[in-house]
Short mmCIF file of C-alpha atoms in Angstrom, two decimals:
data_model
loop_
_atom_site.label_atom_id
_atom_site.label_comp_id
_atom_site.label_asym_id
_atom_site.label_seq_id
_atom_site.Cartn_x
_atom_site.Cartn_y
_atom_site.Cartn_z
CA MET A 1 68.92 124.36 99.30
CA THR A 2 71.06 122.37 96.86
CA ASP A 3 69.91 122.44 93.26
CA VAL A 4 68.78 118.94 92.22
CA THR A 5 70.05 119.31 88.68
CA GLU A 6 73.44 120.41 89.99
CA MET A 7 73.62 117.37 92.26
CA ALA A 8 72.65 115.16 89.33
CA THR A 9 75.79 115.96 87.32
CA PRO A 10 78.53 113.32 87.60
CA ALA A 11 81.17 115.82 88.73
CA ALA A 12 78.93 117.18 91.48
CA VAL A 13 77.95 113.71 92.67
CA ARG A 14 81.60 112.71 92.88
CA ALA A 15 82.54 115.91 94.70
CA HIS A 16 79.71 115.36 97.19
CA ALA A 17 80.83 111.78 97.83
CA LEU A 18 84.44 112.83 98.37
CA ALA A 19 83.38 115.59 100.75
CA THR A 20 81.08 113.45 102.89
CA ARG A 21 82.65 109.98 103.00
CA PRO A 22 84.54 109.09 106.20
CA ARG A 23 88.28 109.86 106.05
CA HIS A 24 91.17 109.51 108.45
CA SER A 25 92.50 112.40 110.52
CA PHE A 26 95.68 112.80 108.44
CA ASN A 27 93.46 114.01 105.61
CA ASP A 28 93.13 117.25 107.58
CA ILE A 29 96.62 118.00 106.25
CA PRO A 30 95.90 119.39 102.78
CA GLU A 31 99.22 118.67 101.01
CA ARG A 32 99.83 115.02 100.20
CA ARG A 33 103.60 115.30 100.72
CA ASP A 34 103.13 116.95 104.11
CA ARG A 35 100.61 114.26 105.04
CA LEU A 36 103.05 111.48 104.21
CA ASP A 37 105.93 113.22 106.01
CA THR A 38 103.79 113.61 109.15
CA MET A 39 102.92 109.90 109.13
CA LEU A 40 106.55 108.87 108.64
CA ARG A 41 107.75 111.14 111.45
CA LEU A 42 105.17 109.59 113.75
CA VAL A 43 106.30 106.06 112.84
CA HIS A 44 109.97 106.87 113.48
CA ALA A 45 109.12 108.45 116.83
CA ARG A 46 107.06 105.44 117.93
CA LEU A 47 109.76 102.98 116.82
CA ALA A 48 112.25 104.85 118.98
CA GLU A 49 109.90 104.48 121.96
CA LEU A 50 109.70 100.66 121.74
CA GLY A 51 112.47 100.50 124.34
CA SER A 52 109.92 101.38 127.04
CA ALA A 53 107.91 98.58 128.64
CA ASP A 54 104.54 100.26 127.99
CA ALA A 55 105.26 100.91 124.33
CA TRP A 56 106.53 97.34 123.85
CA GLY A 57 103.41 95.89 125.48
CA GLN A 58 101.13 97.98 123.29
CA TYR A 59 103.04 97.02 120.16
CA VAL A 60 103.01 93.25 120.71
CA SER A 61 99.29 93.44 121.50
CA GLY A 62 98.70 95.35 118.26
CA LEU A 63 100.81 92.93 116.23
CA ALA A 64 98.80 90.00 117.60
CA ARG A 65 95.60 91.68 116.36
CA PHE A 66 97.07 92.62 112.97
CA PRO A 67 99.90 90.19 112.14
CA GLN A 68 99.52 90.92 108.43
CA LEU A 69 100.52 94.59 108.88
CA SER A 70 104.00 96.09 108.69
CA PRO A 71 105.51 97.56 111.89
CA ALA A 72 104.80 101.06 110.57
CA ASN A 73 101.13 100.31 110.02
CA VAL A 74 100.72 98.59 113.39
CA LEU A 75 102.05 101.75 115.02
CA LEU A 76 99.80 103.99 112.91
CA VAL A 77 96.73 101.94 113.82
CA LEU A 78 97.59 102.04 117.53
CA GLU A 79 98.05 105.80 117.34
CA GLN A 80 94.68 106.45 115.70
CA HIS A 81 92.44 103.63 116.97
CA PRO A 82 94.10 101.67 119.82
CA ASP A 83 91.02 99.48 120.34
CA ALA A 84 90.70 98.39 116.69
CA THR A 85 90.13 94.68 116.16
CA TRP A 86 89.42 94.01 112.47
CA LEU A 87 90.48 96.22 109.57
CA SER A 88 89.48 96.36 105.93
CA THR A 89 89.14 98.87 103.12
CA HIS A 90 85.95 100.60 102.04
CA ARG A 91 85.59 98.08 99.22
CA GLY A 92 86.42 95.16 101.51
CA TRP A 93 83.66 96.09 103.95
CA GLY A 94 81.28 96.56 101.03
CA SER A 95 81.89 92.98 99.94
CA LEU A 96 80.81 91.93 103.46
CA GLU A 97 77.66 94.09 103.27
CA ARG A 98 78.96 96.68 105.70
CA THR A 99 79.53 100.42 105.18
CA PRO A 100 81.99 102.76 106.94
CA ILE A 101 80.15 105.38 109.01
CA GLU A 102 83.07 106.99 110.87
CA ARG A 103 86.49 108.30 110.04
CA GLY A 104 88.95 105.67 108.97
CA ILE A 105 92.55 104.91 109.89
CA ALA A 106 95.47 106.14 107.81
CA VAL A 107 98.01 103.48 106.82
CA LEU A 108 100.89 103.34 104.36
CA ILE A 109 100.84 101.15 101.26
CA PRO A 110 103.87 100.55 99.04
CA THR A 111 104.13 101.43 95.38
CA ILE A 112 106.83 99.28 93.79
CA ARG A 113 108.76 100.35 90.71
CA HIS A 114 110.51 97.50 88.89
CA ARG A 115 113.68 97.93 86.90
CA ARG A 116 113.15 98.12 83.15
CA VAL A 117 115.68 98.00 80.31
CA ASP A 118 114.61 98.77 76.76
CA GLY A 119 110.99 98.63 77.85
CA ARG A 120 111.27 95.19 79.46
CA THR A 121 111.21 94.25 83.13
CA VAL A 122 114.50 92.89 84.47
CA TRP A 123 114.19 89.55 86.29
CA ASP A 124 116.59 87.89 88.74
CA GLY A 125 116.06 84.45 90.25
CA GLY A 126 112.49 84.29 88.99
CA ARG A 127 111.53 87.67 90.49
CA PRO A 128 111.39 91.16 88.99
CA VAL A 129 114.18 93.44 90.19
CA VAL A 130 112.90 96.25 92.39
CA ASP A 131 114.26 99.70 91.54
CA GLU A 132 112.32 101.78 94.05
CA VAL A 133 109.69 101.42 96.76
CA ARG A 134 107.60 104.44 97.64
CA HIS A 135 104.74 104.72 100.12
CA ARG A 136 101.49 106.58 99.97
CA PRO A 137 98.65 107.03 102.46
CA ALA A 138 95.56 104.85 102.25
CA THR A 139 92.49 104.44 104.45
CA VAL A 140 91.19 101.38 106.28
CA PHE A 141 88.26 101.08 108.68
CA ASP A 142 87.77 99.10 111.86
CA TYR A 143 84.72 96.87 112.24
CA SER A 144 83.42 99.20 114.97
CA SER A 145 83.45 102.08 112.47
CA THR A 146 81.12 100.31 110.04
CA ALA A 147 77.44 99.38 109.96
CA GLY A 148 75.53 96.65 108.18
CA ALA A 149 75.32 92.88 108.26
CA HIS A 150 76.37 91.27 111.54
CA ILE A 151 79.51 89.14 111.25
CA PRO A 152 79.99 86.75 114.19
CA PRO A 153 83.48 86.28 115.63
CA LEU A 154 85.49 83.22 114.65
CA TRP A 155 86.05 82.46 118.35
CA ASP A 156 84.73 84.01 121.56
CA GLU A 157 87.60 83.84 124.03
CA PRO A 158 91.24 82.78 123.69
CA THR A 159 91.88 79.26 124.92
CA ARG A 160 94.88 77.51 126.41
CA ASP A 161 94.78 74.74 123.81
CA PRO A 162 94.85 75.55 120.08
CA GLN A 163 91.58 76.21 118.29
CA ASP A 164 90.29 73.48 115.97
CA GLY A 165 92.38 73.28 112.83
CA PHE A 166 95.22 75.55 113.98
CA VAL A 167 97.88 72.83 114.07
CA ASP A 168 96.80 71.66 110.61
CA ASP A 169 97.12 75.24 109.35
CA LEU A 170 100.61 75.46 110.85
CA ARG A 171 101.56 72.26 109.01
CA ALA A 172 100.26 73.72 105.76
CA ALA A 173 102.21 76.93 106.37
CA ALA A 174 105.40 74.93 106.94
CA ALA A 175 104.84 73.06 103.69
CA ALA A 176 104.35 76.38 101.88
CA VAL A 177 107.92 77.41 102.79
CA GLY A 178 109.42 74.01 101.99
CA TYR A 179 109.30 72.18 105.33
CA ALA A 180 107.79 68.85 106.29
CA VAL A 181 106.40 68.38 109.80
CA GLU A 182 107.12 64.89 111.12
CA ALA A 183 107.46 63.10 114.44
CA ARG A 184 110.94 62.02 113.36
CA ARG A 185 113.33 63.60 110.90
CA ASP A 186 113.97 60.28 109.11
CA GLU A 187 110.24 60.03 108.30
CA ALA A 188 110.30 63.07 106.00
CA PRO A 189 110.41 62.76 102.19
CA ALA A 190 113.91 62.77 100.76
CA GLY A 191 115.31 66.24 100.23
CA ARG A 192 112.73 67.99 102.41
CA ARG A 193 113.69 70.19 105.33
CA VAL A 194 112.03 69.02 108.51
CA ILE A 195 110.35 70.49 111.57
CA ALA A 196 110.37 67.60 114.04
CA LEU A 197 107.68 67.30 116.72
CA ILE A 198 108.21 65.25 119.85
CA HIS A 199 106.06 62.27 120.83
CA GLY A 200 104.18 62.84 124.06
CA HIS A 201 103.81 66.60 123.71
CA SER A 202 100.37 68.07 124.34
CA GLU A 203 98.50 69.87 121.56
CA ARG A 204 99.47 73.19 123.15
CA GLN A 205 103.16 72.26 123.23
CA ARG A 206 103.01 71.05 119.64
CA ALA A 207 101.35 74.27 118.46
CA LEU A 208 103.82 76.52 120.29
CA LYS A 209 106.87 74.57 119.09
CA LEU A 210 105.59 74.44 115.53
CA ALA A 211 104.78 78.17 115.49
CA HIS A 212 108.24 79.03 116.86
CA GLU A 213 110.07 76.85 114.34
CA LEU A 214 107.83 78.14 111.55
CA GLY A 215 108.99 81.65 112.43
CA GLU A 216 112.62 80.55 112.11
CA ALA A 217 111.86 78.78 108.83
CA ALA A 218 110.25 81.95 107.48
CA GLY A 219 113.37 83.99 108.26
CA ALA A 220 112.66 85.37 111.74
CA ARG A 221 115.40 83.58 113.65
CA ASP A 222 115.85 86.49 116.06
CA GLY A 223 112.13 87.31 116.10
CA ALA A 224 110.74 83.76 116.29
CA ALA A 225 109.30 84.22 119.80
CA LEU A 226 107.43 87.36 118.74
CA PHE A 227 106.31 85.63 115.53
CA ALA A 228 104.95 82.65 117.47
CA TYR A 229 103.18 84.87 120.00
CA ALA A 230 101.49 86.98 117.33
CA LEU A 231 100.42 84.03 115.18
CA CYS A 232 99.13 81.92 118.08
CA THR A 233 97.28 84.85 119.69
CA ALA A 234 95.71 85.88 116.38
CA ASN A 235 94.40 82.33 116.05
CA GLY A 236 92.74 82.26 119.46
CA MET A 237 95.38 80.84 121.79
CA ASP A 238 96.13 82.32 125.20
CA VAL A 239 99.90 82.83 125.04
CA THR A 240 102.34 84.78 127.21
CA ALA A 241 103.89 87.76 125.42
CA PRO A 242 107.65 87.59 124.78
CA ALA A 243 109.99 89.57 127.01
CA GLN A 244 111.09 92.99 125.84
CA PRO A 245 114.41 92.68 123.96
CA ALA A 246 117.34 95.02 124.45
CA ASP A 247 117.06 96.22 120.84
CA PRO A 248 113.40 95.85 119.75
CA VAL A 249 113.52 97.21 116.19
CA PRO A 250 115.40 94.29 114.51
CA ILE A 251 113.16 91.82 116.37
CA VAL A 252 110.00 93.64 115.29
CA THR A 253 111.20 93.88 111.70
CA ALA A 254 112.15 90.20 111.44
CA ALA A 255 108.93 88.93 113.03
CA SER A 256 106.68 91.13 110.87
CA SER A 257 108.48 90.18 107.67
CA ALA A 258 108.13 86.47 108.48
CA LEU A 259 104.46 86.84 109.43
CA ARG A 260 103.63 88.53 106.15
CA ARG A 261 105.58 85.91 104.23
CA ILE A 262 103.58 83.12 105.84
CA LEU A 263 100.18 84.84 105.66
CA GLN A 264 100.65 85.60 101.97
CA ARG A 265 101.06 81.87 101.33
CA THR A 266 98.66 80.24 103.80
CA GLY A 267 95.17 80.96 105.06
CA PHE A 268 94.42 80.38 108.74
CA ARG A 269 90.82 79.43 109.49
CA ASN A 270 90.81 81.00 112.96
CA MET A 271 91.84 84.53 111.96
CA ARG A 272 90.42 87.21 109.68
#
């Protein structure tokens, strides 16, 4: 039997919590460096497999569920919990009155080191200059691996037409990257770049066109179709997945970068 006074000491309480809280399977590897190397090897292997139809289909489905994740983290989630639907950290679930009760999912988070000269950060074009980016493992949990307050879904089934508010959110996202959305280019404010919609298009056509052009505006010219698919699907639209490209990695990289750029600037009411 455990001694009560021993359990009451702060160090023992912390050790007990660390030993019993849910962790991801990569934590079975004791050395942190080995753990990170194993995760990176897995990511590189899965990226190389994206040339197969099955791997491509699994990836685009995963990206549509988690458009805010990097390609590496989408692949890590699919490897560990292919049926995951909604991810958050231990603290994030706590803020929603839910608690992890099963092992989590290992993902990679960046640690950015900025360039410093004489103790001061070096800036270029209004941004700090990045000297080095390292990654370290972190743990997230799927909704199915937590217990607590029930959280209803934002929508039940994907629909052919856009969910309420999606087109407005796309307009806001375009504005966030410096574009105006108008029926005609000459209707835009002076000096603004324009995404032009066509009169007579249905709401579905408008949403798909706007999502595709938003992807190009956010820097995913080659990955705009994948960008549009992931963003529309994540917001409850029933959309056909893009065809598998001859070289998937640049497409995946461009689409994911653009998605994260947009989602960091704009909230979408129909996605978590």
